[in-house]
Short mmCIF file of C-alpha atoms and ligand atoms in Angstrom, two decimals:
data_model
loop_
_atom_site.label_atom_id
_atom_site.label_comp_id
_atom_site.label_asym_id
_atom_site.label_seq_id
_atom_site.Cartn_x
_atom_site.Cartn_y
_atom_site.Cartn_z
CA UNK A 1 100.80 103.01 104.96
CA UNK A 2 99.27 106.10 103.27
CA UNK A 3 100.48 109.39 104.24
CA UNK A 4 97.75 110.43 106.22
CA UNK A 5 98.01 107.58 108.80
CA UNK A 6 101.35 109.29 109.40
CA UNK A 7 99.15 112.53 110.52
CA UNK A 8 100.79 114.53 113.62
CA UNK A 9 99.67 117.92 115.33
CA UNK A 10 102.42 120.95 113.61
CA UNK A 11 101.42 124.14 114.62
CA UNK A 12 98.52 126.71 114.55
CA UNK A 13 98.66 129.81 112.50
CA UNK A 14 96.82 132.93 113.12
CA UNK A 15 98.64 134.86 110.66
CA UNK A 16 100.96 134.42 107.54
CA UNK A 17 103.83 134.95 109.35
CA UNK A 18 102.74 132.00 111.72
CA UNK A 19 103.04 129.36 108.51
CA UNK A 20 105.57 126.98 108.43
CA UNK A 21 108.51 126.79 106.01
CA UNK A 22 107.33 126.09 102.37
CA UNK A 23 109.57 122.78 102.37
CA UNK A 24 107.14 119.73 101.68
CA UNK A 25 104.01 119.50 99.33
CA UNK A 26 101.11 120.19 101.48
CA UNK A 27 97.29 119.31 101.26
CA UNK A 28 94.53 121.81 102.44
CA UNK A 29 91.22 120.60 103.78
CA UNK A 30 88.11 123.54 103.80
CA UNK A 31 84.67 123.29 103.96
CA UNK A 32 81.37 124.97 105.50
CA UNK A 33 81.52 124.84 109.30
CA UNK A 34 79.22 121.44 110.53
CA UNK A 35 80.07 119.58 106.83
CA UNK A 36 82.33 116.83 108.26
CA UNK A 37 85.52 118.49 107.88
CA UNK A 38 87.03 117.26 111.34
CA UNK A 39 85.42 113.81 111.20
CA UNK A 40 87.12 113.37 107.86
CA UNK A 41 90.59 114.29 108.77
CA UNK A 42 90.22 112.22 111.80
CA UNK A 43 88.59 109.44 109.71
CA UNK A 44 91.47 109.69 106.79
CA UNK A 45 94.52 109.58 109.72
CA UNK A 46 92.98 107.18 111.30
CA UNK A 47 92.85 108.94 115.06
CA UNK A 48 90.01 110.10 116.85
CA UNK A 49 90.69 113.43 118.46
CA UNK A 50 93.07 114.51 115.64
CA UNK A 51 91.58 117.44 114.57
CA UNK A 52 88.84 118.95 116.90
CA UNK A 53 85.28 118.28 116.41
CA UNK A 54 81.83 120.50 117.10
CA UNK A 55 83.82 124.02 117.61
CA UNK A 56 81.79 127.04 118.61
CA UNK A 57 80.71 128.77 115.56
CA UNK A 58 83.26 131.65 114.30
CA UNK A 59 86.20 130.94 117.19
CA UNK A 60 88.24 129.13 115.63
CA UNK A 61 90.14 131.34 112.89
CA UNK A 62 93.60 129.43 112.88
CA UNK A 63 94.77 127.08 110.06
CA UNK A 64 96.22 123.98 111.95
CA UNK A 65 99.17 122.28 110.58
CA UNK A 66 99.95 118.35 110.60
CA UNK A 67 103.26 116.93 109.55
CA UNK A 68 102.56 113.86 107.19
CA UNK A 69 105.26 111.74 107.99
CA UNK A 70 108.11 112.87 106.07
CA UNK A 71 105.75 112.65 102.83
CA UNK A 72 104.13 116.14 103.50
CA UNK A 73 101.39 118.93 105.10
CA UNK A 74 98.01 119.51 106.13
CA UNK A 75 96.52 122.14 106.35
CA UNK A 76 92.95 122.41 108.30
CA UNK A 77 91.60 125.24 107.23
CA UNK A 78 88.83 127.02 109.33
CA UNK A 79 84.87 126.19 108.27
CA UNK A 80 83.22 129.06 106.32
CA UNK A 81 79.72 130.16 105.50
CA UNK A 82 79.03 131.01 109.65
CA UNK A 83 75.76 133.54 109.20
CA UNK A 84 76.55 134.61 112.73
CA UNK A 85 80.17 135.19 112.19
CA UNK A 86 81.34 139.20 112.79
CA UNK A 87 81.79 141.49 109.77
CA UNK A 88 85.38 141.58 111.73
CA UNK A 89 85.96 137.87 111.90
CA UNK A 90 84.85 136.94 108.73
CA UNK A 91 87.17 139.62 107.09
CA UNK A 92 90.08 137.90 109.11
CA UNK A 93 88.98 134.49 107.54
CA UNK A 94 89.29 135.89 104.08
CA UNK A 95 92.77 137.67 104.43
CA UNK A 96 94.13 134.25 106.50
CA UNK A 97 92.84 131.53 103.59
CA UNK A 98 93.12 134.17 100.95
CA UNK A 99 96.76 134.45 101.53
CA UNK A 100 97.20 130.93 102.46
CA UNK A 101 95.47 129.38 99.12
CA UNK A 102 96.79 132.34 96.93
CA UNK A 103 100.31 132.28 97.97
CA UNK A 104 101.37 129.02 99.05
CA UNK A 105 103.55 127.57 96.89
CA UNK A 106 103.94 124.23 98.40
CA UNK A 107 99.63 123.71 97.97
CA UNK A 108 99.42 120.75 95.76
CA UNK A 109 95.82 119.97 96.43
CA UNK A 110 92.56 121.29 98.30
CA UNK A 111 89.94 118.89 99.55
CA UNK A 112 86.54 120.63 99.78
CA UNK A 113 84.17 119.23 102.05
CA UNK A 114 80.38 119.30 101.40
CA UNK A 115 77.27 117.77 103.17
CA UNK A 116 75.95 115.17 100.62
CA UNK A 117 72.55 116.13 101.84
CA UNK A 118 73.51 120.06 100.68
CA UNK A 119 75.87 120.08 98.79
CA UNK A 120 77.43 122.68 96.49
CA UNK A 121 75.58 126.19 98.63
CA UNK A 122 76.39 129.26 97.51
CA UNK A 123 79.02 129.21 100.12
CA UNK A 124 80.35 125.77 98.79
CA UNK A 125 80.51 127.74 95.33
CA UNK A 126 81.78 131.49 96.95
CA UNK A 127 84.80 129.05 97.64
CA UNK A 128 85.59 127.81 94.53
CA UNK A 129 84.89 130.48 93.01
CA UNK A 130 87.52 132.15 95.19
CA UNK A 131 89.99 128.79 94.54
CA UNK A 132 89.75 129.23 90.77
CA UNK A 133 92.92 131.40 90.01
CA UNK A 134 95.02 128.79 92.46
CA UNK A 135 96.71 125.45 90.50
CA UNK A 136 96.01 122.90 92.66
CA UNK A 137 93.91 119.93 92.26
CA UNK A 138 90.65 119.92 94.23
CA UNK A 139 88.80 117.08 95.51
CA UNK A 140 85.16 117.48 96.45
CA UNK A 141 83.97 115.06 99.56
CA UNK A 142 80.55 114.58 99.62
CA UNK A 143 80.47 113.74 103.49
CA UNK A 144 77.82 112.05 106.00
CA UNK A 145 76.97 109.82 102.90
CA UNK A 146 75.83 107.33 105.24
CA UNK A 147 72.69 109.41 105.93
CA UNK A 148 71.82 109.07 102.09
CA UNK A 149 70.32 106.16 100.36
CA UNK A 150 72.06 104.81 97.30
CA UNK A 151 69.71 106.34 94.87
CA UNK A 152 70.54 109.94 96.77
CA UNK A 153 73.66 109.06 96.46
CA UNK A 154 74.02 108.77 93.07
CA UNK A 155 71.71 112.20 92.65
CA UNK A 156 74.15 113.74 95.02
CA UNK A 157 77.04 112.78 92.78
CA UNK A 158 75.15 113.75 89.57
CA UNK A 159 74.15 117.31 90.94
CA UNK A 160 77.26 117.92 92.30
CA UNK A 161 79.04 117.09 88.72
CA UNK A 162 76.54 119.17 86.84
CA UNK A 163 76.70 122.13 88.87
CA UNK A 164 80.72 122.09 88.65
CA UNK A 165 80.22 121.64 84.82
CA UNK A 166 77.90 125.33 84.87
CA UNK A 167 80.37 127.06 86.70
CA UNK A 168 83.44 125.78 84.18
CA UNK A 169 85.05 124.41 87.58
CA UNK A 170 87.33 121.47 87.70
CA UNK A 171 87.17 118.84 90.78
CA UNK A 172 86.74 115.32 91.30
CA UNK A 173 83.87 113.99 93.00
CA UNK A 174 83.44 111.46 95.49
CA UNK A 175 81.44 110.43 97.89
CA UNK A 176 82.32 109.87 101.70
CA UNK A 177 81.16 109.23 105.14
CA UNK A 178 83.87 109.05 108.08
CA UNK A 179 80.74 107.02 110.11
CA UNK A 180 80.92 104.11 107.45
CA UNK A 181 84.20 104.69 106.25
CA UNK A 182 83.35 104.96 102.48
CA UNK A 183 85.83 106.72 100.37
CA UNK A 184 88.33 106.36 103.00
CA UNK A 185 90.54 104.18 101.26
CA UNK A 186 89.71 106.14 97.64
CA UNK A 187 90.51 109.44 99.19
CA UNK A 188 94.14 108.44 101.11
CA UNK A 189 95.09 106.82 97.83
CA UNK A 190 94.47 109.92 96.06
CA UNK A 191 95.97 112.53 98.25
CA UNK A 192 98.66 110.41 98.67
CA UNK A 193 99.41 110.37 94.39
CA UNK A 194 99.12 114.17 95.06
CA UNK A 195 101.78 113.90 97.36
CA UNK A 196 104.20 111.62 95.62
CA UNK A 197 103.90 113.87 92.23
CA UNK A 198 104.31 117.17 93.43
CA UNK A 199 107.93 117.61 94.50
CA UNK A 200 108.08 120.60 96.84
CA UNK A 201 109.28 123.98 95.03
CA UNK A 202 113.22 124.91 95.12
CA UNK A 203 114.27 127.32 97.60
CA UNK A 204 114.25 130.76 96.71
CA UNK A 205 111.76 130.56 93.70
P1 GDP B 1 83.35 120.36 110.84
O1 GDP B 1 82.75 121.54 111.52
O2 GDP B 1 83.27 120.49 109.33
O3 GDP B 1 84.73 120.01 111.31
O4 GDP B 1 82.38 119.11 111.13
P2 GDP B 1 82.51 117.94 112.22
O5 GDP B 1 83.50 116.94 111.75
O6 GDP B 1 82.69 118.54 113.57
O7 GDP B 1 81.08 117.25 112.05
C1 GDP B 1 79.89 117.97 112.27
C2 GDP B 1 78.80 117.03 112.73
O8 GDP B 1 78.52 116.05 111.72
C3 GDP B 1 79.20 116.22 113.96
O9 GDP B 1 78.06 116.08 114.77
C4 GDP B 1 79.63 114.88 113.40
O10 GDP B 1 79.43 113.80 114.29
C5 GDP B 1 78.71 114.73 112.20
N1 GDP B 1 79.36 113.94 111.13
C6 GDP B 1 80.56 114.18 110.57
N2 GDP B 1 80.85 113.26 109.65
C7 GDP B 1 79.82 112.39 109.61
C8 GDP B 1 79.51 111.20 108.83
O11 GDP B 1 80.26 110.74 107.97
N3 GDP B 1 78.31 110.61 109.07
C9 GDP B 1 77.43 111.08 109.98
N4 GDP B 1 76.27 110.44 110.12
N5 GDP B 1 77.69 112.18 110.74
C10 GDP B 1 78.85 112.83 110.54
#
């Protein structure tokens, strides 16, 4: 069974201090508020009410933790690119996640997800722009692909690639809709190679 099937509720953290111990390779999940972000975790575990769905916009500023089985972390980050969001709220985003994808040694891997219909914003791209200096492997989920045909599927894929290529960014690309359940099986495969290769850093380093 992959990892994420293994998915269980940890903890919420408001503030660094509020993380849990750096002890097991963990994966973070991000994305623009409304791309899919919940519906994928929930999709990728396996449970429906995992991770909550259709928040009010700008509330929720917590990263929520889930224990992977004994295999590792995830991290679900809160959405970004809210217009309506409070100079003062949006500042708290940036020092949470900034500290969180700067500093945490046990990251192995982000996930970024993006609406296949729109992806790559200037949001999408503020982010990885802002993920560049961390080493982790990234993963870009093109989500509600189910809305797309299979031609604008392929353009999605192609114009998500080339846009990656004129910002010098590394990611893979996939596409994925937690409606249909394509990419599921890709994606836990994936994160869970992640996993198994990154051993979690020594104590003390
Ligand atoms: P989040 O804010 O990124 O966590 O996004 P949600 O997971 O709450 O999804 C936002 C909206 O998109 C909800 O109305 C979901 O039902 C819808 N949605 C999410 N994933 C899919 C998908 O794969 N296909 C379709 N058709 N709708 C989706």
């Amino acid at each position: 069974m992959s990892a994420l099937q293994q998915a269980r509720f940890l903890s919420s953290a408001a503030a660094v201090a509020d993380f849990p111990p750096e002890t097991v390779p963990e994966l973070a999940f991000a994305g623009r508020s409304n791309a899919g972000k919940s519906s994928a975790i929930n999709a990728l575990a396996n449970q429906t009410r995992l991770a909550h769905t259709s928040k009010t916009p700008g509330r929720t500023q917590m990263i929520n933790f889930f224990a992977l089985g004994d295999a590792g972390r995830l991290a679900d980050l809160p959405g970004y690119g809210y217009a309506s969001v409070p100079r003062a709220l949006r500042a708290t985003w940036d020092d949470l996640i900034g500290a969180y994808l700067m500093e945490r040694r046990s990251l192995v891997g982000v996930v970024v997800l993006m609406d296949a219909r729109r992806p790559f914003t200037d949001n999408d791209r503020n982010f990885l722009e802002w993920l560049r200096p961390a080493a982790t492997a990234r993963l870009i989920l093109l989500s509600k692909a189910d809305k797309l045909s299979r031609a604008d599927q392929a353009k999605a894929l192609a114009r998500t690639r080339c846009a990656l290529d004129a910002a010098a960014l590394t990611a893979q690309v996939m596409l994925f809709s937690s409606k249909s359940g394509a990419g599921v099986v890709e994606t836990r495969a994936l994160l869970d190679h992640w996993l198994q290769n990154k051993k979690p850093p020594e104590k003390g380093n």
